[in-house]
PDB file of C-alpha atoms in Angstrom:
ATOM      1  CA  UNK Z   1      13.369 -14.699  12.469  1.00 79.00           C
ATOM      2  CA  UNK Z   2      14.680 -17.170   9.909  1.00 86.00           C
ATOM      3  CA  UNK Z   3      11.279 -18.873   9.695  1.00 91.00           C
ATOM      4  CA  UNK Z   4       9.652 -15.499   9.114  1.00 92.00           C
ATOM      5  CA  UNK Z   5      12.189 -14.652   6.432  1.00 94.00           C
ATOM      6  CA  UNK Z   6      11.568 -17.985   4.695  1.00 94.00           C
ATOM      7  CA  UNK Z   7       7.817 -17.389   4.775  1.00 93.00           C
ATOM      8  CA  UNK Z   8       8.287 -13.951   3.219  1.00 94.00           C
ATOM      9  CA  UNK Z   9      10.546 -15.418   0.539  1.00 94.00           C
ATOM     10  CA  UNK Z  10       7.933 -18.069  -0.252  1.00 93.00           C
ATOM     11  CA  UNK Z  11       5.349 -15.329  -0.688  1.00 90.00           C
ATOM     12  CA  UNK Z  12       7.691 -13.557  -3.105  1.00 91.00           C
ATOM     13  CA  UNK Z  13       8.473 -16.737  -5.062  1.00 92.00           C
ATOM     14  CA  UNK Z  14       4.759 -17.388  -5.427  1.00 90.00           C
ATOM     15  CA  UNK Z  15       3.920 -13.808  -6.422  1.00 87.00           C
ATOM     16  CA  UNK Z  16       6.616 -13.659  -9.119  1.00 88.00           C
ATOM     17  CA  UNK Z  17       5.788 -17.075 -10.553  1.00 89.00           C
ATOM     18  CA  UNK Z  18       2.102 -16.206 -10.657  1.00 87.00           C
ATOM     19  CA  UNK Z  19       3.036 -13.038 -12.499  1.00 83.00           C
ATOM     20  CA  UNK Z  20       5.132 -14.992 -15.009  1.00 84.00           C
ATOM     21  CA  UNK Z  21       2.251 -17.399 -15.668  1.00 84.00           C
ATOM     22  CA  UNK Z  22      -0.286 -14.652 -16.266  1.00 81.00           C
ATOM     23  CA  UNK Z  23       1.928 -12.010 -17.861  1.00 76.00           C
ATOM     24  CA  UNK Z  24       1.219 -10.927 -21.419  1.00 73.00           C
ATOM     25  CA  UNK Z  25       3.590  -8.341 -22.920  1.00 67.00           C
ATOM     26  CA  UNK Z  26       2.205  -5.072 -24.208  1.00 61.00           C
ATOM     27  CA  UNK Z  27       1.072  -5.381 -27.800  1.00 58.00           C
ATOM     28  CA  UNK Z  28       2.186  -1.868 -28.818  1.00 63.00           C
ATOM     29  CA  UNK Z  29       4.937  -1.947 -31.426  1.00 71.00           C
ATOM     30  CA  UNK Z  30       8.208  -0.207 -30.570  1.00 77.00           C
ATOM     31  CA  UNK Z  31      10.383  -1.220 -33.527  1.00 80.00           C
ATOM     32  CA  UNK Z  32      13.309   1.123 -32.825  1.00 80.00           C
ATOM     33  CA  UNK Z  33      13.524   0.232 -29.136  1.00 77.00           C
ATOM     34  CA  UNK Z  34      13.192  -3.481 -29.872  1.00 81.00           C
ATOM     35  CA  UNK Z  35      15.938  -3.504 -32.497  1.00 79.00           C
ATOM     36  CA  UNK Z  36      18.217  -1.466 -30.284  1.00 83.00           C
ATOM     37  CA  UNK Z  37      17.709  -3.386 -27.041  1.00 79.00           C
ATOM     38  CA  UNK Z  38      16.375  -6.805 -28.093  1.00 80.00           C
ATOM     39  CA  UNK Z  39      13.044  -8.496 -27.481  1.00 80.00           C
ATOM     40  CA  UNK Z  40      14.081  -9.939 -24.134  1.00 80.00           C
ATOM     41  CA  UNK Z  41      15.032  -6.556 -22.671  1.00 80.00           C
ATOM     42  CA  UNK Z  42      11.870  -4.949 -24.029  1.00 81.00           C
ATOM     43  CA  UNK Z  43       9.826  -7.772 -22.524  1.00 79.00           C
ATOM     44  CA  UNK Z  44      11.606  -7.235 -19.203  1.00 80.00           C
ATOM     45  CA  UNK Z  45      10.894  -3.499 -19.395  1.00 78.00           C
ATOM     46  CA  UNK Z  46       7.227  -4.170 -20.114  1.00 80.00           C
ATOM     47  CA  UNK Z  47       7.127  -6.716 -17.280  1.00 80.00           C
ATOM     48  CA  UNK Z  48       8.553  -4.202 -14.794  1.00 80.00           C
ATOM     49  CA  UNK Z  49       6.004  -1.606 -15.869  1.00 77.00           C
ATOM     50  CA  UNK Z  50       3.216  -4.148 -15.447  1.00 75.00           C
ATOM     51  CA  UNK Z  51       4.558  -5.259 -12.069  1.00 76.00           C
ATOM     52  CA  UNK Z  52       4.725  -1.662 -10.847  1.00 76.00           C
ATOM     53  CA  UNK Z  53       1.032  -1.112 -11.485  1.00 73.00           C
ATOM     54  CA  UNK Z  54       0.000  -3.801  -8.989  1.00 76.00           C
ATOM     55  CA  UNK Z  55       3.117  -4.116  -6.824  1.00 80.00           C
ATOM     56  CA  UNK Z  56       1.098  -3.092  -3.779  1.00 79.00           C
ATOM     57  CA  UNK Z  57      -1.535  -5.799  -4.196  1.00 86.00           C
ATOM     58  CA  UNK Z  58       0.653  -8.628  -5.475  1.00 85.00           C
ATOM     59  CA  UNK Z  59       3.854  -8.013  -3.469  1.00 89.00           C
ATOM     60  CA  UNK Z  60       3.591  -5.530  -0.604  1.00 92.00           C
ATOM     61  CA  UNK Z  61       0.231  -6.659   0.763  1.00 93.00           C
ATOM     62  CA  UNK Z  62       1.114 -10.360   1.147  1.00 92.00           C
ATOM     63  CA  UNK Z  63       4.530  -9.497   2.603  1.00 93.00           C
ATOM     64  CA  UNK Z  64       2.899  -7.085   5.055  1.00 95.00           C
ATOM     65  CA  UNK Z  65       0.353  -9.737   6.012  1.00 95.00           C
ATOM     66  CA  UNK Z  66       3.099 -12.274   6.702  1.00 93.00           C
ATOM     67  CA  UNK Z  67       5.130  -9.789   8.711  1.00 94.00           C
ATOM     68  CA  UNK Z  68       2.180  -8.713  10.876  1.00 96.00           C
ATOM     69  CA  UNK Z  69       1.011 -12.210  11.843  1.00 93.00           C
ATOM     70  CA  UNK Z  70       2.982 -12.425  15.071  1.00 91.00           C
ATOM     71  CA  UNK Z  71       2.040  -8.953  16.303  1.00 94.00           C
ATOM     72  CA  UNK Z  72      -1.678  -8.531  15.603  1.00 97.00           C
ATOM     73  CA  UNK Z  73      -4.785 -10.501  16.542  1.00 97.00           C
ATOM     74  CA  UNK Z  74      -6.526 -10.079  13.208  1.00 97.00           C
ATOM     75  CA  UNK Z  75      -5.259  -9.304   9.721  1.00 97.00           C
ATOM     76  CA  UNK Z  76      -7.267  -8.907   6.512  1.00 97.00           C
ATOM     77  CA  UNK Z  77      -6.454  -7.637   3.041  1.00 96.00           C
ATOM     78  CA  UNK Z  78      -8.843  -5.706   0.798  1.00 96.00           C
ATOM     79  CA  UNK Z  79     -11.424  -5.374   3.550  1.00 97.00           C
ATOM     80  CA  UNK Z  80     -14.563  -3.259   3.387  1.00 97.00           C
ATOM     81  CA  UNK Z  81     -14.727  -0.542   6.045  1.00 97.00           C
ATOM     82  CA  UNK Z  82     -18.523  -0.617   5.783  1.00 96.00           C
ATOM     83  CA  UNK Z  83     -21.348   0.404   3.468  1.00 96.00           C
ATOM     84  CA  UNK Z  84     -23.099   2.968   5.647  1.00 97.00           C
ATOM     85  CA  UNK Z  85     -22.142   6.182   7.385  1.00 97.00           C
ATOM     86  CA  UNK Z  86     -24.099   8.632   9.518  1.00 96.00           C
ATOM     87  CA  UNK Z  87     -25.134  11.774   7.652  1.00 96.00           C
ATOM     88  CA  UNK Z  88     -23.765  13.735  10.607  1.00 95.00           C
ATOM     89  CA  UNK Z  89     -20.365  12.145   9.961  1.00 96.00           C
ATOM     90  CA  UNK Z  90     -20.502  13.096   6.274  1.00 96.00           C
ATOM     91  CA  UNK Z  91     -21.197  16.709   7.210  1.00 96.00           C
ATOM     92  CA  UNK Z  92     -18.280  16.712   9.640  1.00 96.00           C
ATOM     93  CA  UNK Z  93     -15.951  15.194   7.043  1.00 97.00           C
ATOM     94  CA  UNK Z  94     -16.887  17.853   4.495  1.00 97.00           C
ATOM     95  CA  UNK Z  95     -16.347  20.625   7.046  1.00 97.00           C
ATOM     96  CA  UNK Z  96     -12.947  19.166   7.982  1.00 97.00           C
ATOM     97  CA  UNK Z  97     -11.926  18.952   4.308  1.00 96.00           C
ATOM     98  CA  UNK Z  98     -13.101  22.510   3.579  1.00 96.00           C
ATOM     99  CA  UNK Z  99     -11.143  23.865   6.536  1.00 96.00           C
ATOM    100  CA  UNK Z 100      -7.971  22.015   5.570  1.00 95.00           C
ATOM    101  CA  UNK Z 101      -8.180  23.011   1.903  1.00 92.00           C
ATOM    102  CA  UNK Z 102      -8.685  26.675   2.787  1.00 93.00           C
ATOM    103  CA  UNK Z 103      -5.814  26.580   5.278  1.00 91.00           C
ATOM    104  CA  UNK Z 104      -8.071  27.629   8.145  1.00 94.00           C
ATOM    105  CA  UNK Z 105      -7.003  24.604  10.205  1.00 94.00           C
ATOM    106  CA  UNK Z 106      -4.175  22.118  10.430  1.00 94.00           C
ATOM    107  CA  UNK Z 107      -4.613  18.340  10.415  1.00 95.00           C
ATOM    108  CA  UNK Z 108      -5.347  16.886  13.849  1.00 97.00           C
ATOM    109  CA  UNK Z 109      -6.498  13.288  13.520  1.00 97.00           C
ATOM    110  CA  UNK Z 110      -7.512  12.852  17.166  1.00 97.00           C
ATOM    111  CA  UNK Z 111      -9.869  15.827  16.997  1.00 97.00           C
ATOM    112  CA  UNK Z 112     -11.128  14.845  13.539  1.00 98.00           C
ATOM    113  CA  UNK Z 113     -12.055  11.330  14.691  1.00 97.00           C
ATOM    114  CA  UNK Z 114     -13.859  12.756  17.727  1.00 96.00           C
ATOM    115  CA  UNK Z 115     -15.896  15.074  15.496  1.00 96.00           C
ATOM    116  CA  UNK Z 116     -16.877  12.232  13.174  1.00 97.00           C
ATOM    117  CA  UNK Z 117     -17.856   9.776  15.898  1.00 95.00           C
ATOM    118  CA  UNK Z 118     -19.120  11.986  18.708  1.00 90.00           C
ATOM    119  CA  UNK Z 119     -22.853  11.740  17.931  1.00 81.00           C
ATOM    120  CA  UNK Z 120     -24.946   8.573  18.006  1.00 77.00           C
ATOM    121  CA  UNK Z 121     -28.169   8.019  16.100  1.00 80.00           C
ATOM    122  CA  UNK Z 122     -29.421   9.987  13.137  1.00 87.00           C
ATOM    123  CA  UNK Z 123     -29.972   9.097   9.517  1.00 94.00           C
ATOM    124  CA  UNK Z 124     -27.626   6.895   7.540  1.00 96.00           C
ATOM    125  CA  UNK Z 125     -26.243   7.224   4.020  1.00 96.00           C
ATOM    126  CA  UNK Z 126     -25.100   4.335   1.852  1.00 96.00           C
ATOM    127  CA  UNK Z 127     -21.563   4.806   0.570  1.00 96.00           C
ATOM    128  CA  UNK Z 128     -18.961   2.789  -1.291  1.00 94.00           C
ATOM    129  CA  UNK Z 129     -15.491   3.766  -0.051  1.00 94.00           C
ATOM    130  CA  UNK Z 130     -12.396   2.114  -1.493  1.00 94.00           C
ATOM    131  CA  UNK Z 131     -11.323  -1.132   0.145  1.00 97.00           C
ATOM    132  CA  UNK Z 132      -8.865  -1.081   3.032  1.00 97.00           C
ATOM    133  CA  UNK Z 133      -5.589  -2.504   1.687  1.00 96.00           C
ATOM    134  CA  UNK Z 134      -4.485  -3.820   5.069  1.00 97.00           C
ATOM    135  CA  UNK Z 135      -6.710  -4.178   8.132  1.00 98.00           C
ATOM    136  CA  UNK Z 136      -5.033  -4.875  11.479  1.00 98.00           C
ATOM    137  CA  UNK Z 137      -6.498  -5.332  14.935  1.00 98.00           C
ATOM    138  CA  UNK Z 138      -4.846  -5.784  18.301  1.00 97.00           C
ATOM    139  CA  UNK Z 139      -7.184  -5.750  21.297  1.00 96.00           C
ATOM    140  CA  UNK Z 140      -9.389  -2.668  20.690  1.00 96.00           C
ATOM    141  CA  UNK Z 141      -6.843  -0.920  18.471  1.00 98.00           C
ATOM    142  CA  UNK Z 142      -7.781  -1.045  14.797  1.00 98.00           C
ATOM    143  CA  UNK Z 143      -5.603   0.100  11.882  1.00 98.00           C
ATOM    144  CA  UNK Z 144      -7.074   0.787   8.445  1.00 98.00           C
ATOM    145  CA  UNK Z 145      -4.128   1.146   6.082  1.00 98.00           C
ATOM    146  CA  UNK Z 146      -3.989   2.448   2.533  1.00 96.00           C
ATOM    147  CA  UNK Z 147      -0.733   1.355   0.833  1.00 94.00           C
ATOM    148  CA  UNK Z 148       0.360   3.903  -1.768  1.00 90.00           C
ATOM    149  CA  UNK Z 149       3.115   4.190  -4.350  1.00 79.00           C
ATOM    150  CA  UNK Z 150       6.412   5.750  -3.324  1.00 71.00           C
ATOM    151  CA  UNK Z 151       5.651   9.030  -5.100  1.00 73.00           C
ATOM    152  CA  UNK Z 152       1.911   9.702  -4.876  1.00 73.00           C
ATOM    153  CA  UNK Z 153       0.551  12.581  -6.891  1.00 71.00           C
ATOM    154  CA  UNK Z 154       0.526  15.701  -4.722  1.00 66.00           C
ATOM    155  CA  UNK Z 155      -3.026  16.552  -5.745  1.00 68.00           C
ATOM    156  CA  UNK Z 156      -4.211  13.103  -4.712  1.00 80.00           C
ATOM    157  CA  UNK Z 157      -3.739  13.732  -1.016  1.00 85.00           C
ATOM    158  CA  UNK Z 158      -7.095  15.474  -0.766  1.00 89.00           C
ATOM    159  CA  UNK Z 159      -8.837  12.285  -1.837  1.00 91.00           C
ATOM    160  CA  UNK Z 160      -6.538  10.160   0.341  1.00 93.00           C
ATOM    161  CA  UNK Z 161      -7.522  12.261   3.342  1.00 96.00           C
ATOM    162  CA  UNK Z 162     -11.214  12.008   2.540  1.00 96.00           C
ATOM    163  CA  UNK Z 163     -10.893   8.233   2.244  1.00 97.00           C
ATOM    164  CA  UNK Z 164      -9.163   7.961   5.624  1.00 98.00           C
ATOM    165  CA  UNK Z 165     -11.902  10.014   7.284  1.00 98.00           C
ATOM    166  CA  UNK Z 166     -14.687   8.100   5.529  1.00 98.00           C
ATOM    167  CA  UNK Z 167     -13.221   4.812   6.726  1.00 98.00           C
ATOM    168  CA  UNK Z 168     -13.396   6.136  10.286  1.00 98.00           C
ATOM    169  CA  UNK Z 169     -17.073   7.032   9.896  1.00 97.00           C
ATOM    170  CA  UNK Z 170     -18.025   3.727   8.264  1.00 97.00           C
ATOM    171  CA  UNK Z 171     -16.086   1.416  10.542  1.00 98.00           C
ATOM    172  CA  UNK Z 172     -17.011   3.355  13.671  1.00 97.00           C
ATOM    173  CA  UNK Z 173     -20.708   2.970  12.909  1.00 95.00           C
ATOM    174  CA  UNK Z 174     -20.701  -0.749  13.708  1.00 93.00           C
ATOM    175  CA  UNK Z 175     -17.674  -0.816  16.001  1.00 95.00           C
ATOM    176  CA  UNK Z 176     -18.287   1.900  18.605  1.00 93.00           C
ATOM    177  CA  UNK Z 177     -15.752   0.487  21.081  1.00 93.00           C
ATOM    178  CA  UNK Z 178     -12.864   0.290  18.622  1.00 96.00           C
ATOM    179  CA  UNK Z 179      -9.975   2.718  18.794  1.00 97.00           C
ATOM    180  CA  UNK Z 180      -9.707   3.513  15.095  1.00 98.00           C
ATOM    181  CA  UNK Z 181      -6.544   4.544  13.265  1.00 98.00           C
ATOM    182  CA  UNK Z 182      -6.593   5.174   9.524  1.00 98.00           C
ATOM    183  CA  UNK Z 183      -3.355   5.932   7.735  1.00 97.00           C
ATOM    184  CA  UNK Z 184      -1.313   6.012   4.545  1.00 95.00           C
ATOM    185  CA  UNK Z 185       1.662   3.653   4.217  1.00 95.00           C
ATOM    186  CA  UNK Z 186       4.452   4.252   1.695  1.00 92.00           C
ATOM    187  CA  UNK Z 187       6.646   1.127   1.449  1.00 93.00           C
ATOM    188  CA  UNK Z 188       9.989   2.791   0.675  1.00 92.00           C
ATOM    189  CA  UNK Z 189      11.626   6.184   0.501  1.00 91.00           C
ATOM    190  CA  UNK Z 190      12.639   7.010  -3.096  1.00 86.00           C
ATOM    191  CA  UNK Z 191      14.685   9.971  -1.846  1.00 88.00           C
ATOM    192  CA  UNK Z 192      16.944   7.894   0.405  1.00 88.00           C
ATOM    193  CA  UNK Z 193      19.373   8.752   1.984  1.00 88.00           C
ATOM    194  CA  UNK Z 194      17.556  12.092   2.154  1.00 88.00           C
ATOM    195  CA  UNK Z 195      14.396  12.238   4.291  1.00 85.00           C
ATOM    196  CA  UNK Z 196      11.046  11.612   2.637  1.00 84.00           C
ATOM    197  CA  UNK Z 197       9.559  14.851   1.341  1.00 77.00           C
ATOM    198  CA  UNK Z 198       6.671  14.934   3.766  1.00 71.00           C
ATOM    199  CA  UNK Z 199       6.036  18.638   3.200  1.00 67.00           C
ATOM    200  CA  UNK Z 200       3.941  17.767   0.155  1.00 69.00           C
ATOM    201  CA  UNK Z 201       1.364  16.182   2.491  1.00 76.00           C
ATOM    202  CA  UNK Z 202       1.631  18.499   5.480  1.00 71.00           C
ATOM    203  CA  UNK Z 203      -1.504  20.470   4.688  1.00 88.00           C
ATOM    204  CA  UNK Z 204      -3.742  17.404   4.538  1.00 92.00           C
ATOM    205  CA  UNK Z 205      -2.276  14.603   6.635  1.00 93.00           C
ATOM    206  CA  UNK Z 206      -1.495  14.555  10.336  1.00 94.00           C
ATOM    207  CA  UNK Z 207       2.077  13.351   9.827  1.00 91.00           C
ATOM    208  CA  UNK Z 208       2.335  11.837  13.315  1.00 93.00           C
ATOM    209  CA  UNK Z 209      -0.812   9.725  13.004  1.00 95.00           C
ATOM    210  CA  UNK Z 210      -1.673   9.323   9.318  1.00 95.00           C
ATOM    211  CA  UNK Z 211       1.592   8.467   7.595  1.00 94.00           C
ATOM    212  CA  UNK Z 212       4.201   5.723   7.875  1.00 95.00           C
ATOM    213  CA  UNK Z 213       7.080   5.569   5.389  1.00 93.00           C
ATOM    214  CA  UNK Z 214       9.595   2.794   4.658  1.00 94.00           C
ATOM    215  CA  UNK Z 215      11.289   1.488   7.828  1.00 96.00           C
ATOM    216  CA  UNK Z 216       8.677   3.134  10.041  1.00 96.00           C
ATOM    217  CA  UNK Z 217       5.907   1.164   8.286  1.00 97.00           C
ATOM    218  CA  UNK Z 218       7.572  -2.259   8.152  1.00 97.00           C
ATOM    219  CA  UNK Z 219       8.919  -2.068  11.699  1.00 97.00           C
ATOM    220  CA  UNK Z 220       5.441  -1.080  12.877  1.00 97.00           C
ATOM    221  CA  UNK Z 221       4.110  -4.307  11.358  1.00 97.00           C
ATOM    222  CA  UNK Z 222       6.779  -6.728  12.505  1.00 96.00           C
ATOM    223  CA  UNK Z 223       8.955  -5.038  15.114  1.00 95.00           C
ATOM    224  CA  UNK Z 224      12.422  -3.479  14.995  1.00 95.00           C
ATOM    225  CA  UNK Z 225      14.605  -4.854  12.208  1.00 96.00           C
ATOM    226  CA  UNK Z 226      11.689  -5.901   9.967  1.00 96.00           C
ATOM    227  CA  UNK Z 227      12.574  -3.450   7.190  1.00 96.00           C
ATOM    228  CA  UNK Z 228      16.108  -4.836   6.887  1.00 96.00           C
ATOM    229  CA  UNK Z 229      14.715  -8.369   7.057  1.00 96.00           C
ATOM    230  CA  UNK Z 230      12.427  -7.929   4.080  1.00 95.00           C
ATOM    231  CA  UNK Z 231      15.105  -6.108   2.050  1.00 95.00           C
ATOM    232  CA  UNK Z 232      17.359  -9.097   2.632  1.00 96.00           C
ATOM    233  CA  UNK Z 233      14.539 -11.480   1.661  1.00 95.00           C
ATOM    234  CA  UNK Z 234      13.924  -9.583  -1.594  1.00 94.00           C
ATOM    235  CA  UNK Z 235      17.640  -9.687  -2.415  1.00 96.00           C
ATOM    236  CA  UNK Z 236      17.907 -13.427  -1.765  1.00 96.00           C
ATOM    237  CA  UNK Z 237      14.841 -14.197  -3.879  1.00 94.00           C
ATOM    238  CA  UNK Z 238      16.313 -12.148  -6.719  1.00 92.00           C
ATOM    239  CA  UNK Z 239      19.582 -14.089  -6.506  1.00 95.00           C
ATOM    240  CA  UNK Z 240      17.919 -17.492  -6.218  1.00 96.00           C
ATOM    241  CA  UNK Z 241      15.555 -16.805  -9.135  1.00 93.00           C
ATOM    242  CA  UNK Z 242      18.114 -15.119 -11.382  1.00 91.00           C
ATOM    243  CA  UNK Z 243      18.540 -18.065 -13.768  1.00 92.00           C
ATOM    244  CA  UNK Z 244      14.795 -18.675 -13.833  1.00 90.00           C
ATOM    245  CA  UNK Z 245      14.142 -15.010 -14.628  1.00 87.00           C
ATOM    246  CA  UNK Z 246      16.849 -14.877 -17.324  1.00 86.00           C
ATOM    247  CA  UNK Z 247      15.510 -18.037 -18.958  1.00 86.00           C
ATOM    248  CA  UNK Z 248      11.963 -16.707 -18.900  1.00 83.00           C
ATOM    249  CA  UNK Z 249      12.844 -13.508 -20.784  1.00 81.00           C
ATOM    250  CA  UNK Z 250      15.283 -15.212 -23.137  1.00 82.00           C
ATOM    251  CA  UNK Z 251      12.275 -17.022 -24.588  1.00 79.00           C
ATOM    252  CA  UNK Z 252      11.102 -13.754 -26.111  1.00 75.00           C
ATOM    253  CA  UNK Z 253      14.231 -13.694 -28.312  1.00 71.00           C
ATOM    254  CA  UNK Z 254      13.470 -17.207 -29.535  1.00 65.00           C
ATOM    255  CA  UNK Z 255       9.870 -16.354 -30.426  1.00 57.00           C
ATOM    256  CA  UNK Z 256      10.608 -14.678 -33.711  1.00 47.00           C
TER     257      UNK Z 256
END
């Protein structure tokens, strides 16, 4: 486990240093804030905002990839689920979405996948679904994972659901023997110690098969104890880089 932790820390060191090298503070003038807090703190604030916008791609994805290495046969980031889908599958997806939005049915991923994949042949449509953030395969089990922010917009879950179903149709077209799972992953619970407010997604997502939050997600990737392992790794990297981080932002005070 120590080797794994060191590998995760190295990923974090690299991600933060890459961010430092390529980071350019926002150019918008905030004279009152800057005079009150100082240029270094404003630069740090801007840096955090910038980091948050791509935390999934630059931090969570590489950490997830490292964690999953020992437990899955194949791992890819930002993978295409495919460019074509059967027109029959598109019709089924639209019918599923209409039924969920109207409240006439409840999410049932097993049945939804069967409806999308149950017919062979027929015309194809070219599509361009969003990339799969994290693709995992173990034997015939395939996981197509969309990593989201901790507090996704409630209205966005309709599009999340459509994406998950479209991935099934696209990937299943060329991989008929695969057991496909498509799901949303949320890296941490912002409501802790209270439970994650899953009710906001209940009408669209099958909570047992389409959602993994915090510990459930990380332990799924790397086994029991993985969530605590990566929290510890993040803490140690923060401590070991503290002087480096302080020195980096202090430079903004010197650049008058």
